[in-house]
C-alpha positions as CSV (number, residue, x, y, z in Angstrom):
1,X,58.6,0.4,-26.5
2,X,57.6,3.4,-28.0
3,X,56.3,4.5,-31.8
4,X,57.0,7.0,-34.2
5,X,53.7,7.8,-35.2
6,X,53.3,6.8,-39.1
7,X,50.4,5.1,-40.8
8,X,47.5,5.5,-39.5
9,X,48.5,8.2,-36.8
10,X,50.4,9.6,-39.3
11,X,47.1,10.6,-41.4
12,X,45.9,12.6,-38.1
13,X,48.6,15.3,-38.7
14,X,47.9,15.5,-42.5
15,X,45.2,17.5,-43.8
16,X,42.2,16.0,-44.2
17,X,42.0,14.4,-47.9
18,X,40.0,11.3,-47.2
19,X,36.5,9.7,-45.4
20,X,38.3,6.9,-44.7
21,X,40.9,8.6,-42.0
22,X,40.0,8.9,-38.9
23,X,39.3,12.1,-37.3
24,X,40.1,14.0,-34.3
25,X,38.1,17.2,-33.8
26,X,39.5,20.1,-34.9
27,X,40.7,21.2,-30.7
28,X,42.9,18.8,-30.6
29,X,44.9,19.4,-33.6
30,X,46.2,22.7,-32.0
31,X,48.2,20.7,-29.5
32,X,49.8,19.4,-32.3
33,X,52.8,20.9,-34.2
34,X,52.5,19.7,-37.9
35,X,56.7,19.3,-38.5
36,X,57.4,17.7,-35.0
37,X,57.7,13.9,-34.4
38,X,55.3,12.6,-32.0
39,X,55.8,9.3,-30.1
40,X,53.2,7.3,-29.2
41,X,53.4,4.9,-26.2
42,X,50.6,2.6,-24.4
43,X,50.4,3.7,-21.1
44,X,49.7,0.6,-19.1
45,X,50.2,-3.3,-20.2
46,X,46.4,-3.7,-20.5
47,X,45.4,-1.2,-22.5
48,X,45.3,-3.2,-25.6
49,X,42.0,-5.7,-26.2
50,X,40.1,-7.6,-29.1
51,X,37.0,-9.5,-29.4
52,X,35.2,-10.6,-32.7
53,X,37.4,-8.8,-34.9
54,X,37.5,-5.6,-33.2
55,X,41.2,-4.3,-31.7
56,X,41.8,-1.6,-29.4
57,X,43.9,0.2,-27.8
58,X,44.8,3.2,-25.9
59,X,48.0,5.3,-26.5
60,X,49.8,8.3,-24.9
61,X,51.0,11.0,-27.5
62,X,54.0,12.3,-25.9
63,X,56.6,14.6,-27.9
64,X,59.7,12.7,-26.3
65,X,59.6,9.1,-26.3
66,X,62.2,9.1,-23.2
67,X,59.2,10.5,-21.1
68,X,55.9,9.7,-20.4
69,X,55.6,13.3,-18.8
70,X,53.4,16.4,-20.7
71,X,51.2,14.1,-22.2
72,X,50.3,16.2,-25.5
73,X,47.1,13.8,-26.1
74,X,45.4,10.6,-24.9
75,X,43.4,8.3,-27.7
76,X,41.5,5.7,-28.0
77,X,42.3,3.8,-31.4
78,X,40.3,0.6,-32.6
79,X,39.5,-0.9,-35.7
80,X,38.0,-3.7,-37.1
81,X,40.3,-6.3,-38.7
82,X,37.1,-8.3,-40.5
83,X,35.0,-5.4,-42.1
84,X,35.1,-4.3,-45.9
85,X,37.0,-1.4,-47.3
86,X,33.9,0.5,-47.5
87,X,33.1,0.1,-44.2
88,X,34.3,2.9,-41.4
89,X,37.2,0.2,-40.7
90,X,38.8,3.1,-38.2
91,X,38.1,5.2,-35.4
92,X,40.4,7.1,-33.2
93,X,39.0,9.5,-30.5
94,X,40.3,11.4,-27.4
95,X,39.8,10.9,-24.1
96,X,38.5,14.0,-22.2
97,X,41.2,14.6,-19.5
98,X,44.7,14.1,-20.1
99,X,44.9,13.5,-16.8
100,X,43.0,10.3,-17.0
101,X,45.8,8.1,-17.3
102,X,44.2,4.8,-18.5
103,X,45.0,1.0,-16.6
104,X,42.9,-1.1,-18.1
105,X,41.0,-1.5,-21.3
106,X,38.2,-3.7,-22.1
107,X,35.7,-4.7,-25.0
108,X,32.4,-7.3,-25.0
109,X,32.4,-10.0,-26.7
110,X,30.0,-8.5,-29.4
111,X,33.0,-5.9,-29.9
112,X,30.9,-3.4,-29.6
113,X,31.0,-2.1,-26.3
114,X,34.8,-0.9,-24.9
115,X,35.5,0.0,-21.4
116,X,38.1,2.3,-20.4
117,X,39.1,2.8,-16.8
118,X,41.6,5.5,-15.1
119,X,43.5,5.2,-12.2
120,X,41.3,8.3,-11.4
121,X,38.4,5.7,-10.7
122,X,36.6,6.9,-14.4
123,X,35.3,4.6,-16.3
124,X,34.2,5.8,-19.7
125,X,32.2,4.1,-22.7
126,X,32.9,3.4,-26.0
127,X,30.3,2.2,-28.5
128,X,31.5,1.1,-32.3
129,X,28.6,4.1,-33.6
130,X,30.2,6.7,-31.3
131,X,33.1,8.9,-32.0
132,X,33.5,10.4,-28.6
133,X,33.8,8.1,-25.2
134,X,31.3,8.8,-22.6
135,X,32.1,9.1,-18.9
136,X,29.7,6.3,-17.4
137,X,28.5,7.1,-13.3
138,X,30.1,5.2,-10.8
139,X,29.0,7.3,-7.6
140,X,28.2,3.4,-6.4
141,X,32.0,2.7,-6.4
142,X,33.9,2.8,-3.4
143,X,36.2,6.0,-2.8
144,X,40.1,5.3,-4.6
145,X,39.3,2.4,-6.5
146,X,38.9,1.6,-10.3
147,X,37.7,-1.1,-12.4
148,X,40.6,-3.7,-12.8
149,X,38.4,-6.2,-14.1
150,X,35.0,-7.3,-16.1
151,X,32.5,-9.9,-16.3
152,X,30.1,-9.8,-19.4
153,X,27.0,-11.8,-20.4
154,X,27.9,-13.6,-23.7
155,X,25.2,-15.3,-24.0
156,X,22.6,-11.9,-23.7
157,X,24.5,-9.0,-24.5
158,X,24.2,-7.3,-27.9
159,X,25.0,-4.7,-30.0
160,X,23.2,-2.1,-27.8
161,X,22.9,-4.0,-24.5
162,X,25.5,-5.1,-22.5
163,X,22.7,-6.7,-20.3
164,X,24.0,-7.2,-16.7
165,X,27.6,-6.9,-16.2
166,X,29.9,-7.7,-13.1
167,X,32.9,-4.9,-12.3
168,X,35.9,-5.8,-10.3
169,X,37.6,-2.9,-8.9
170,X,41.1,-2.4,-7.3
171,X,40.0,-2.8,-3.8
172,X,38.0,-6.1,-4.3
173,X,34.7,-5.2,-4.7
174,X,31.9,-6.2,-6.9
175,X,29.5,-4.8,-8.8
176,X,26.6,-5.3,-11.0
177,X,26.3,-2.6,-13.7
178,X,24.4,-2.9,-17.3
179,X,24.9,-0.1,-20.0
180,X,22.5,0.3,-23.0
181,X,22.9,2.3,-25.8
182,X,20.2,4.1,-27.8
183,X,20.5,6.7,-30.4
184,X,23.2,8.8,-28.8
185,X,23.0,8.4,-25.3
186,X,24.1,6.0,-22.8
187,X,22.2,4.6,-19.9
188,X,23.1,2.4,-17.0
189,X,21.5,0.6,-13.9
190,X,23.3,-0.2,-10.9
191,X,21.9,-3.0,-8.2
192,X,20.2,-1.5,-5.1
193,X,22.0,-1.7,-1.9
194,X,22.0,-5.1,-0.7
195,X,20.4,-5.9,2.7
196,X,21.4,-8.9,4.7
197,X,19.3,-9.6,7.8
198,X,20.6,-12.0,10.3
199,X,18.8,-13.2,13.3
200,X,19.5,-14.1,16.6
201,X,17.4,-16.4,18.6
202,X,18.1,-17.9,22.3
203,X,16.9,-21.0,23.7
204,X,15.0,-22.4,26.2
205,X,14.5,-19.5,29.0
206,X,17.2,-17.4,27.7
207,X,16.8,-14.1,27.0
208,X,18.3,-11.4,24.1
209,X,21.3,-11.0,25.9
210,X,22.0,-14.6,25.7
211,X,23.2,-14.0,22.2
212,X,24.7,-10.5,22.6
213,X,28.0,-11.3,22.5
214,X,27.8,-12.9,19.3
215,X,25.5,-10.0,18.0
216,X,28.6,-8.0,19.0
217,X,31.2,-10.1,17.1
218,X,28.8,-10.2,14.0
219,X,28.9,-6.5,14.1
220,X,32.7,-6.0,14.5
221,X,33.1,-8.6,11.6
222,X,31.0,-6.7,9.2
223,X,32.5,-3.9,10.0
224,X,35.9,-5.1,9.6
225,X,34.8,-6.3,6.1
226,X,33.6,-2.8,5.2
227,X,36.3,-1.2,6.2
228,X,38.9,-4.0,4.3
229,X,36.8,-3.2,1.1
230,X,37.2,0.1,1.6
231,X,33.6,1.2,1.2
232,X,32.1,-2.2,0.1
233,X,29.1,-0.8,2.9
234,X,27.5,1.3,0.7
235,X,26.1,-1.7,-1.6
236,X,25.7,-4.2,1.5
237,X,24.4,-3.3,4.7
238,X,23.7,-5.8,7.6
239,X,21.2,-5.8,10.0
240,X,21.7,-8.1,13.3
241,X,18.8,-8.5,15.5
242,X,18.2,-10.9,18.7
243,X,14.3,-11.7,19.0
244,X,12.6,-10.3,21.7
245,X,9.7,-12.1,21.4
246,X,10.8,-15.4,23.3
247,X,11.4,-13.8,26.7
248,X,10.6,-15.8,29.4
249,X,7.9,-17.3,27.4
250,X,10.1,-20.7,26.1
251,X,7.1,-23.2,27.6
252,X,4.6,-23.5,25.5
253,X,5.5,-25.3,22.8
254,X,8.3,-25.4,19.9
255,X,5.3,-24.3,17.7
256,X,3.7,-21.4,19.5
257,X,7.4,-20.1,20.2
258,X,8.5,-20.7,16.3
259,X,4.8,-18.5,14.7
260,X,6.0,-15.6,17.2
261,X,9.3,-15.1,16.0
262,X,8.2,-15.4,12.0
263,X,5.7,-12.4,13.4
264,X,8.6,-10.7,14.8
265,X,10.8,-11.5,11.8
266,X,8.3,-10.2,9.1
267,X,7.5,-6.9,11.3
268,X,11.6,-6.2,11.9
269,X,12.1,-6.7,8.2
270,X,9.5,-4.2,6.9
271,X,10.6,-1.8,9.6
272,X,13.8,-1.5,9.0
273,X,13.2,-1.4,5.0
274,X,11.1,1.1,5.3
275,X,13.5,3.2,7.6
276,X,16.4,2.2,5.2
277,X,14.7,4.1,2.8
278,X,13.5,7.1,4.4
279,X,17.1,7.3,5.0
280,X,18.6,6.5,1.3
281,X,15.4,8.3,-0.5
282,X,17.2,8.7,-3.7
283,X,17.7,5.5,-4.3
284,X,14.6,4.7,-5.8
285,X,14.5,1.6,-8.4
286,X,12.4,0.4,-10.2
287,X,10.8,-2.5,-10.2
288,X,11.6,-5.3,-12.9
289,X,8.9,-7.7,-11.5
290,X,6.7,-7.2,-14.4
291,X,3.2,-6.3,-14.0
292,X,3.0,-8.8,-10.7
293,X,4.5,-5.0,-9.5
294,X,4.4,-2.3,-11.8
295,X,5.3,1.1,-10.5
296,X,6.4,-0.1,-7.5
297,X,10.1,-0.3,-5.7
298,X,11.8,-4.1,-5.5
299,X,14.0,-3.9,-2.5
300,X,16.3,-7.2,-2.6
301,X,17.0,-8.8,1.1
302,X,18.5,-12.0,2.2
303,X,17.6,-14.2,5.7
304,X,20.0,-15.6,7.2
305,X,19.7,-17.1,11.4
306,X,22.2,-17.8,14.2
307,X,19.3,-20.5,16.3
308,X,21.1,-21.8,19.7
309,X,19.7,-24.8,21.3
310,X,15.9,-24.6,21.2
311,X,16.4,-21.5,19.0
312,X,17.2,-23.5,16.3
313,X,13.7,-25.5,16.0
314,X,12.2,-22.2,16.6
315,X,13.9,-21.2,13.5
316,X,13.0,-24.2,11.4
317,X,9.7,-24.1,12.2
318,X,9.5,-20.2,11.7
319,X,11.0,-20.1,8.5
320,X,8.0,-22.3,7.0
321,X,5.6,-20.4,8.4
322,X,7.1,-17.4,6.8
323,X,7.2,-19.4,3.5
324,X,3.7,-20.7,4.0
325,X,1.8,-16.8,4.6
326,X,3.8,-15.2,1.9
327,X,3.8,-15.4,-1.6
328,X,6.9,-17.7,-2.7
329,X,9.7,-17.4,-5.2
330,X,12.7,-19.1,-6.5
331,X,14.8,-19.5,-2.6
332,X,13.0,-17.2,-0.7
333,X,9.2,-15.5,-0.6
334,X,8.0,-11.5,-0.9
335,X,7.0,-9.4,1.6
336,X,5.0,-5.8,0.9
337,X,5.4,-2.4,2.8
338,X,4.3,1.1,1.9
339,X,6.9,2.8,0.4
340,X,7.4,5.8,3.5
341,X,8.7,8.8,0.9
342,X,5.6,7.8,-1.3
343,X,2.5,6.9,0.8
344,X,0.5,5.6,-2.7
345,X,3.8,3.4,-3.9
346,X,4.3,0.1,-2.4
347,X,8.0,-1.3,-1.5
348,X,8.1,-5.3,-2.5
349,X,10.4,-6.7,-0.7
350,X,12.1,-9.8,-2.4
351,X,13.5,-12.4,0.6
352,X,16.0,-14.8,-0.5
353,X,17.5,-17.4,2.2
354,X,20.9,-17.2,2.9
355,X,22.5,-18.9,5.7
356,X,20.6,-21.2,8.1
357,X,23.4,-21.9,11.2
358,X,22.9,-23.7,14.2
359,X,24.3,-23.7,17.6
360,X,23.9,-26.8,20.2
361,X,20.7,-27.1,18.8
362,X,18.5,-30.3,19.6
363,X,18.1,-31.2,16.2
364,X,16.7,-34.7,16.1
365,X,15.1,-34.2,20.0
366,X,16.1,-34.9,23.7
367,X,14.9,-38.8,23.4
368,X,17.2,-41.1,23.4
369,X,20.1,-37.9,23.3
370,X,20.5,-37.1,27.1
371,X,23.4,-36.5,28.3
372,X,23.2,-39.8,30.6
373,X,20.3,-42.3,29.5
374,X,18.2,-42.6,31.3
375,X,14.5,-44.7,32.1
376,X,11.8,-44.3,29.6
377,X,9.1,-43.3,32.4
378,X,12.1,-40.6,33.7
379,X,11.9,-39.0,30.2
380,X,8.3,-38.6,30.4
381,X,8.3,-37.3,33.9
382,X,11.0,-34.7,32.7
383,X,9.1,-33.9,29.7
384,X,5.8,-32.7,31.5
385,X,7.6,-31.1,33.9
386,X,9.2,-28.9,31.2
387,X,5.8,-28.0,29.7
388,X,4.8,-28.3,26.0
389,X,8.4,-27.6,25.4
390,X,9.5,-30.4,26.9
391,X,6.7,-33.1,25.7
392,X,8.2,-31.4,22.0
393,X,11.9,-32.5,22.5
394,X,11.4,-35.5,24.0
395,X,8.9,-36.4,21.3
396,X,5.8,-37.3,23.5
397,X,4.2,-35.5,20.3
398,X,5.2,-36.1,16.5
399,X,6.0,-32.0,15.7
400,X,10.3,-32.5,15.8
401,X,9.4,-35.8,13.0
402,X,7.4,-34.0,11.2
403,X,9.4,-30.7,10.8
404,X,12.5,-32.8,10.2
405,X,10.2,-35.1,7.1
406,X,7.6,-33.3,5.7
407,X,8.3,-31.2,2.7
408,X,6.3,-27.7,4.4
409,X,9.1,-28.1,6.7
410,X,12.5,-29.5,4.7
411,X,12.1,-28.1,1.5
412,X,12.3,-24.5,3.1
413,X,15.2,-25.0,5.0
414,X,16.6,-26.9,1.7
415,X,16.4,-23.2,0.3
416,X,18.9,-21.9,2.4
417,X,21.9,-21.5,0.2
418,X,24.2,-22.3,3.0
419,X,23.7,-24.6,7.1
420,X,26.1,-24.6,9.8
421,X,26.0,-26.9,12.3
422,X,28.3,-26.0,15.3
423,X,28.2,-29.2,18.1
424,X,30.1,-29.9,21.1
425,X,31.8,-33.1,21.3
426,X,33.3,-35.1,23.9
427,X,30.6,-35.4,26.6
428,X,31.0,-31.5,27.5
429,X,27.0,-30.6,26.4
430,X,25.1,-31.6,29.6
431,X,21.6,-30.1,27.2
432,X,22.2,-31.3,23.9
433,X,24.9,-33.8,23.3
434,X,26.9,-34.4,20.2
435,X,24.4,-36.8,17.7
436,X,21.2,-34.8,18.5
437,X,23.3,-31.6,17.7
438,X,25.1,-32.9,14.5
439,X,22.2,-35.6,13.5
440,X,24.8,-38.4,14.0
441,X,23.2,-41.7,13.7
442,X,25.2,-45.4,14.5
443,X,22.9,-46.9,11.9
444,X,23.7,-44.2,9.0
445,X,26.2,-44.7,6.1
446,X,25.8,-41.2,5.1
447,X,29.5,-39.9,3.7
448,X,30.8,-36.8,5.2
449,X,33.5,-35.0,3.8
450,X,36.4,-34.1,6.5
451,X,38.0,-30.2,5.7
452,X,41.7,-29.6,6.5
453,X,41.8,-26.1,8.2
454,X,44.9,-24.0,7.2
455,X,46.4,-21.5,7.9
456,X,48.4,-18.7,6.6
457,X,51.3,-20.8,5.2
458,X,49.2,-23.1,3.6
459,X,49.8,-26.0,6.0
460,X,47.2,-27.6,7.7
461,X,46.4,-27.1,11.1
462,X,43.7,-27.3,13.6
463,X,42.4,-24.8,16.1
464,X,42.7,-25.7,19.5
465,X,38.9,-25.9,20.0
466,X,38.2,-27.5,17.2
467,X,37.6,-31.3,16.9
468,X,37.0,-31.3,13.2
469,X,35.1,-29.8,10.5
470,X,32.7,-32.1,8.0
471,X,30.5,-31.3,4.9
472,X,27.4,-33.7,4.3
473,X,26.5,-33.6,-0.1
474,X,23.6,-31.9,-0.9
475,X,21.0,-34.9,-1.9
476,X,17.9,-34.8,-4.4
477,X,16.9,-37.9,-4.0
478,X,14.1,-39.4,-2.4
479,X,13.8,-39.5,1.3
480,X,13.2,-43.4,0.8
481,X,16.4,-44.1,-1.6
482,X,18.1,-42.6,0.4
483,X,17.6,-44.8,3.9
484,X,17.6,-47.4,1.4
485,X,21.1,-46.3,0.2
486,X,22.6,-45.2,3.1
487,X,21.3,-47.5,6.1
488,X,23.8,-50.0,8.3
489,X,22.9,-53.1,7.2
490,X,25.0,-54.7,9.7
491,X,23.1,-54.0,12.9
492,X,19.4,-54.7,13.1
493,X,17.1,-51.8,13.7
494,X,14.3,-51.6,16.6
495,X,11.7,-49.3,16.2
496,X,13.8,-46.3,17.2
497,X,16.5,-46.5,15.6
498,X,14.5,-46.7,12.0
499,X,12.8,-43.6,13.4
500,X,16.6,-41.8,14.2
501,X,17.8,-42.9,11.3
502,X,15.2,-41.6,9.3
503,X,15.9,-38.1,10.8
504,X,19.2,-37.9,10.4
505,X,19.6,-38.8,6.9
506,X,16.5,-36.4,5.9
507,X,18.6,-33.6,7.4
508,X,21.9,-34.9,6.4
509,X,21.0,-34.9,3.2
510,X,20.6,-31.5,2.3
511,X,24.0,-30.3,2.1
512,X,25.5,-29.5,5.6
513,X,28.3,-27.9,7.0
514,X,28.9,-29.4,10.7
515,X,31.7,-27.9,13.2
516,X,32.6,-30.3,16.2
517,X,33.8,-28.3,18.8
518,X,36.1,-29.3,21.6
519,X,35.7,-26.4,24.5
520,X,37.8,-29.1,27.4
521,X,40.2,-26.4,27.2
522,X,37.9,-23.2,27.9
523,X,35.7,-25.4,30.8
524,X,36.7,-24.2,34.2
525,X,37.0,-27.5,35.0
526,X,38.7,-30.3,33.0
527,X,40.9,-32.8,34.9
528,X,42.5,-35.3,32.4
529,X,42.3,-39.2,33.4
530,X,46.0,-40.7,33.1
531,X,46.9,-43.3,30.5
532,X,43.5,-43.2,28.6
533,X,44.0,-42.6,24.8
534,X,41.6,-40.7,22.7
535,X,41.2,-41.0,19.3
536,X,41.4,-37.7,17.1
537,X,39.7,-36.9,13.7
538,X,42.6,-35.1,12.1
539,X,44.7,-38.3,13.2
540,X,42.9,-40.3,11.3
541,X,42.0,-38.3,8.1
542,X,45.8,-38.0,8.1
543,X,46.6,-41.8,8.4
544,X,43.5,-42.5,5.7
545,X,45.2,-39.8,3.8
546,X,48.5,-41.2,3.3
547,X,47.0,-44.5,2.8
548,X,45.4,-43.3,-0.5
549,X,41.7,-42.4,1.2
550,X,39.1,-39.9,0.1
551,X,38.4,-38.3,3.2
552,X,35.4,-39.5,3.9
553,X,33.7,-40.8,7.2
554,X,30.2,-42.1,7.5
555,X,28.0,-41.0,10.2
556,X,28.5,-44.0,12.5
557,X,32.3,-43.6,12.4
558,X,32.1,-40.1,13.3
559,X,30.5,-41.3,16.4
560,X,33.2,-42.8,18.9
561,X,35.9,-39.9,17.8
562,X,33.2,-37.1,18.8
563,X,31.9,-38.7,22.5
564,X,35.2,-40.0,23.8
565,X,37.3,-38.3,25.9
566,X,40.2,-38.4,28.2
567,X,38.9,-36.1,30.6
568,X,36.6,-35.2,33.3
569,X,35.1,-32.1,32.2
570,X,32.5,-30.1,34.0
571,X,29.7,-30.2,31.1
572,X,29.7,-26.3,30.7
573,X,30.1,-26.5,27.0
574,X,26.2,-25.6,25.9
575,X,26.6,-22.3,27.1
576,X,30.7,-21.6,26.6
577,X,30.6,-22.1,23.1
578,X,28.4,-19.5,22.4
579,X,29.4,-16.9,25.2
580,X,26.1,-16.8,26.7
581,X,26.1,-13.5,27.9
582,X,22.1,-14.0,29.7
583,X,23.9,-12.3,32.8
584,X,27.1,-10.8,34.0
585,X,27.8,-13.6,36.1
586,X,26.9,-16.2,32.8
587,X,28.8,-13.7,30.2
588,X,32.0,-14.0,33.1
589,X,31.8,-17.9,33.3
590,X,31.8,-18.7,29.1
591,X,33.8,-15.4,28.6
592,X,36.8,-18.4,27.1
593,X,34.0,-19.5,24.5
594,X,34.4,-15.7,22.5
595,X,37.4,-17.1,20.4
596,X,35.0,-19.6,19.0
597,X,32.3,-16.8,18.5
598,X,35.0,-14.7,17.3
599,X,36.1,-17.4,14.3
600,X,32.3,-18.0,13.8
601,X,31.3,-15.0,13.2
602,X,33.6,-13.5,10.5
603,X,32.9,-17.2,8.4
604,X,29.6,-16.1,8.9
605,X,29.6,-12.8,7.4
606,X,31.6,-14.0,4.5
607,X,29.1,-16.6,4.1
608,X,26.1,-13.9,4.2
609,X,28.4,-11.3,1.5
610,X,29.1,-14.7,-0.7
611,X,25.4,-14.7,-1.7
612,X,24.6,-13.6,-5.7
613,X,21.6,-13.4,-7.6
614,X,22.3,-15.7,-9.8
């Protein structure tokens, strides 16, 4: 619809007889013709908004009403519906470019702060003690993209602060923005670029190129995400490294292993902050750390780790060393470099953990978890002919218990904000089989959530290699309420199955994501046995479904669906569901296992750009 303009608009063509009119400057009336009848018309749906008594809106002054071509003038009208007459109860100003054509309009919830943003990707400012709009910077935003949407803080923005706001922009991005206002200027603050570390780590005598094709699909993911965001990159920016420090060197303990890579961690960090700034020098913020770090730069960085096998207790165990040498805050600890642009300025890195995944990875030990059982005095033999390693895993000393019950060690990895547990089922891990990988226990109660998969059509579906997909509640409790709570009390408990139990429920119960993988299919060898039935985990969520269940297994009944099978398989899977890529011979033989990789890595990356401040 469109409006002959009358009231209000109408006192714009008039001459000026009265304070209480609103005013364009005196430019603009020359593009308007006293005796000619202007139409005004909104030019977008959401161009109108109101909060706490304040209405605005954004019209089009066009001399036919037919056409929305040769725009004559663009204004910004708002007024306050609440305010006495001798208020300023009116204000009307222009927006700079006619060419601006305005999409969406928004206002605080103070109703004193309007946003106006232009399919040109400008986003101007409009404060209730301003009579002009201000064209805010947004070099930050991706290329062909405006703000289609805004989040503001109603519980700390003001009358001269929007505090820290979120923007939404056509091409799905997000960003953090915070405008204040003082005497007649506008400021804003935009966040830093985000860095997001990830770190690769191989098991026992593996090498970097163990992990390389997952290194590789981590890389293609986040590119694939910058380039669907259309320039998302320039406020995130990964950094994937395999540890080096490992190499032929897996031996001598889980410990000695686990304090070399936090070294290498802490040393790749700083290094490549300090090159990401010689590269980016003007973007130099401030710090907001208080006096802790006054005058220096606060770089914000999140940790995230990809451990396979052994890897993964080298992981755990490096993460609270990292924690324990560095000064800790809220989900994550502070590192400090010099700042490389300003030798006398220091650069305080703030950590924050992010995702903690795992892959095959021992988690409870080798005792009691080999692939065939076998003799006590065998494990032993086995365990000293594997070094300190081995005496580790197959807990001839206390160092997995203690890293899976004492706090140095669990509340850290309780920190991470996200852990992925990936474990092959069926009998197809000859190194780490299923409960050891997954913390499985027959004598645990503890509820896990089964996840329907689906796909594009909203139906569910599994993946071919994909025996099911669980989530374990994140628990606060006390270690010892919950054994109480969540022990079998059907079956008595020897010695060693207290002790199992006690493991897996400690892990369990910080909040798990756990990914049973069926790689029968990608094994070069997997022969199936005729007229032998094998119970599936989708069959029977569905069949609890319909019957009105919750979708909830316990531990002990995840158990006999996960180590059946109704095959002879070659037990290839530790290394094919990865892709370990160690050699060219190795990267041909699991070369089937980089569709798992593939799905694994882009969750991942998701996962690791899902992380907020807040």
């Amino acid at each position: 619809a469109s409006y002959y303009v009358s009231g209000l608009f109408k006192n714009l063509l008039q001459a000026e007889t009265t304070t209480k009119s609103p005013q364009l400057s005196t430019h603009h009336h020359k593009s308007l013709e006293m005796n000619q009848k202007y139409f005004c018309k909104p030019p977008h749906l959401h161009c109108v908004a109101s909060s706490n008594g304040w209405i605005v809106c954004v019209m089009d002054v066009v001399a036919d009403s037919s056409s929305s071509d040769n725009v004559v003038l663009r204004i910004a009208s708002r007024w306050n519906v609440r305010r006495s007459s001798s208020a300023q109860e009116d204000m009307l100003v222009s927006i700079p470019s006619s060419s601006d054509i305005i999409r969406h309009v928004f206002i605080d919830p103070t109703g004193h702060h309007v946003l106006l943003s232009s399919i040109n990707g400008h986003l101007y400012h409009l404060h209730s003690s301003y009579n002009q709009v201000h064209l805010l910077p947004t070099r930050c935003f991706s290329h062909s993209s405006f703000v289609t949407s805004v989040a503001w803080d109603r519980e700390r923005g003001t009358e001269m602060s929007t505090k820290k706001i979120l923007l939404g922009t056509s091409n799905g991005c997000i960003y953090e923005y915070s405008i204040t206002v003082s005497a007649n200027t506008t400021t804003t603050t935009t966040r830093s670029t985000m860095l997001h570390f990830c770190f690769l780590v191989h098991g026992f005598m593996g090498n970097p190129k163990e992990m390389s094709y997952i290194e590789s699909a981590l890389t293609k993911a986040s590119t694939r995400r910058t380039l669907i965001d259309d320039g998302k990159g320039s406020n995130q920016k990964f950094f994937f490294h395999s540890a080096t420090c490992n190499t032929d060197n897996t031996y001598d303990g889980i410990a000695n292993g686990g304090t070399r890579l936090a070294d290498e961690i802490k040393s790749y960090i700083k290094s490549s902050t300090r090159s990401h700034f010689m590269e980016d020098r003007k973007d130099q913020y401030l710090s907001e750390m208080g006096e802790q770090s006054n005058g220096a730069i606060v770089q914000n960085v999140t940790i995230s780790f990809v451990g396979n096998s052994l890897g993964g207790l080298y992981s755990r165990y490096a993460i609270a060393k990292l924690a324990e040498h560095s000064k800790r805050i809220d989900n994550g600890f502070i590192l400090y470099e010099k700042n490389p642009c300003q030798p006398d300025q220091m650069i305080v890195i703030r950590v924050f953990f992010n995702v903690f995944a795992t892959t095959a990875c021992p988690h409870l030990g080798v005792h009691r978890h080999t692939y065939m059982l076998v003799p006590q005095f065998l494990e032993t033999v086995m365990a000293h002919v594997l070094s300190d390693t081995g005496r580790d895993l197959f807990r001839l000393t206390g160092l997995v218990r203690e890293m899976t019950l004492s706090p140095q060690y669990l509340d850290v990895l309780r920190s991470f904000r996200r852990r992925i547990a990936y474990a092959n089922a069926h009998n197809t891990d000859f190194q780490v089989p299923t409960n050891t990988a997954a913390f499985l226990c027959k004598h645990s109660r503890y509820p896990h959530t089964f996840v329907e998969e689906e796909n594009k059509d909203d139906t569910t579906t599994t993946t071919s290699w994909m025996a099911g997909t669980f989530y374990t509640k994140k628990v606060e409790s006390d270690l010892y309420e919950i054994i109480h709570k969540y022990s079998s009390l059907e079956n008595p408990m020897d010695k060693e199955g207290t002790d199992q139990l006690e493991l897996s429920l400690a892990l369990d119960s910080l909040g798990w994501k756990k990914v049973f993988v069926d790689v029968r299919d990608l094994l070069p060898l997997s022969i199936p046995i005729p007229f032998v039935k094998e119970p599936k985990l989708v069959n029977h969520y569905q069949k609890e479904k319909s019957e009105g269940g919750l979708g909830t297994m316990e531990s002990r009944q995840i158990i006999p669906f996960v180590s059946s099978s109704n095959r002879i398989s070659f037990p290839n899977g530790h290394t094919t569901m990865v892709a370990n890529s160690k050699s060219d011979f190795v990267a041909w033989l699991n070369s089937n296992g980089r569709i798992i990789m593939n799905q694994f890595a882009a969750e991942l990356v998701n996962d690791m750009l899902s992380w907020s401040p807040e």
